[in-house]
Each structure stands twice: as C-alpha cells, then as structure tokens.
Amino acid sequence: MESAVIAQVAHRLGLSDWVVAKGVMDHADPRKDDRYKRFAARSSADAMKIADRLVTARLRTPHNCRWPPRRVFISRARPDAAFAQALETYLSGAGITAPVGEKELRPDRMVNPTIEDAVLSADLFVVLWSRSYALSRFCYDEIELALRRHAVGEIQLWIINLDGSDIVPPEVRALPQALARTPHALVALVRELLELAEPARTVPGGE
C-alpha cells in the first residue's frame, strides 16, 4: 500500500529514480511483542546511511570539465545567505574562488551580463535549493545558464537541497541531489564530494 502511494507521487513529480525500503517490526497476529523493534530500528538507520551514500556517489560522476575546480559558482536565494557564506569561507580557505550570485554584481554593469560572466567562468555550479530559491527569478536565470553548460559537459552541477522542498524545474529534478539542512552539514558534504570525486578526464586545451 505505501509503495503504491510513493510510486504515484514519484510519477507526478517526474522522478525517474526512487526506492522503497520497508521494515517489519512484528508479526501481524495477536502474538505481537517487541523482540524485533530494536533490530528493525537499527536496520532502518543502516538503510538510510546506505541511501545517503548512494546519493552522494551519484553526485560524484565522471566529468569532462577541469578538476579539481578552480572556480565554484554558488547559486543561492538571499534568505539562505548563511549557507552560502559558510561554503564560500570553506572554499576560499581551500584555495578555490567562489563567487556567490548577486555578490558578483558590479555597479557599472547590468545584472544578467555580470552573472553570466561568473557562471561561464566556473568549473563547478552549486545550487543551494530551498523554498526561497524556488521563488527567485534571479536564481532561475542562473541555473538555466548552468544547465545549458552542463548539458554539453562544460561544467559540473551539484544540487544540494537545504530544506527538503520539492525541486521545481523538470531538468533539475532529473539530476541527483543531496540534502544538507545546516551550514555545517553543507560544508561537510562539499568537502567529501571534492575529496572523493573522480579525477577529470583530459580536456583539450586544459592544463
């Protein structure tokens, strides 16, 4: 019954990959007891850890762009500034240039060309998705340009969900995503991805 509901929801959201993990804590008869509850709880926790590892592994896919990245564009909504600041601080400390959306704006230039320059010069585009992100037209402009570059293998694209909200753009829903509900968890996730990501293939004209 639960699996059928999840299947319907996945279909309506356009999710191509989903899985149901279901545990049984007792027999469906009058002789119920608590003997299996501890084992079931531990197994459920282990299953969630495995699922999280699988999601992280999908983000670490092979790529043709320069790796490790020298420039990481952080796309975020203004209410999520604390997440972006924590990530920018970590990346800067690691010697990686990390422009953050509207912080790249210059008074002598229009918004779109300035953001476009920053996205076009990035090796990695990190989306900090949230309910606020879904409401920002500026964020959509950024991610649309990143998706075009990602489609031709020019940039690596990571989707990190900050609050578990639904991903809206269909093209983005098809990409793997990870969850990080705190700035600390975000930094830890990105550190792991950068350290364990597969090395780049040889790029013509690359260093």
Short mmCIF file of C-alpha atoms in Angstrom, two decimals, residues 26-36:
data_model
loop_
_atom_site.label_atom_id
_atom_site.label_comp_id
_atom_site.label_asym_id
_atom_site.label_seq_id
_atom_site.Cartn_x
_atom_site.Cartn_y
_atom_site.Cartn_z
CA ASP A 26 6.41 -7.76 14.36
CA HIS A 27 4.04 -10.39 13.03
CA ALA A 28 0.54 -9.34 12.05
CA ASP A 29 -1.11 -11.61 14.59
CA PRO A 30 -2.25 -11.42 18.25
CA ARG A 31 1.16 -12.60 19.49
CA LYS A 32 2.90 -9.27 18.92
CA ASP A 33 5.90 -8.37 21.07
CA ASP A 34 8.87 -6.00 20.98
CA ARG A 35 11.59 -8.51 20.13
CA TYR A 36 12.17 -7.18 16.62
#
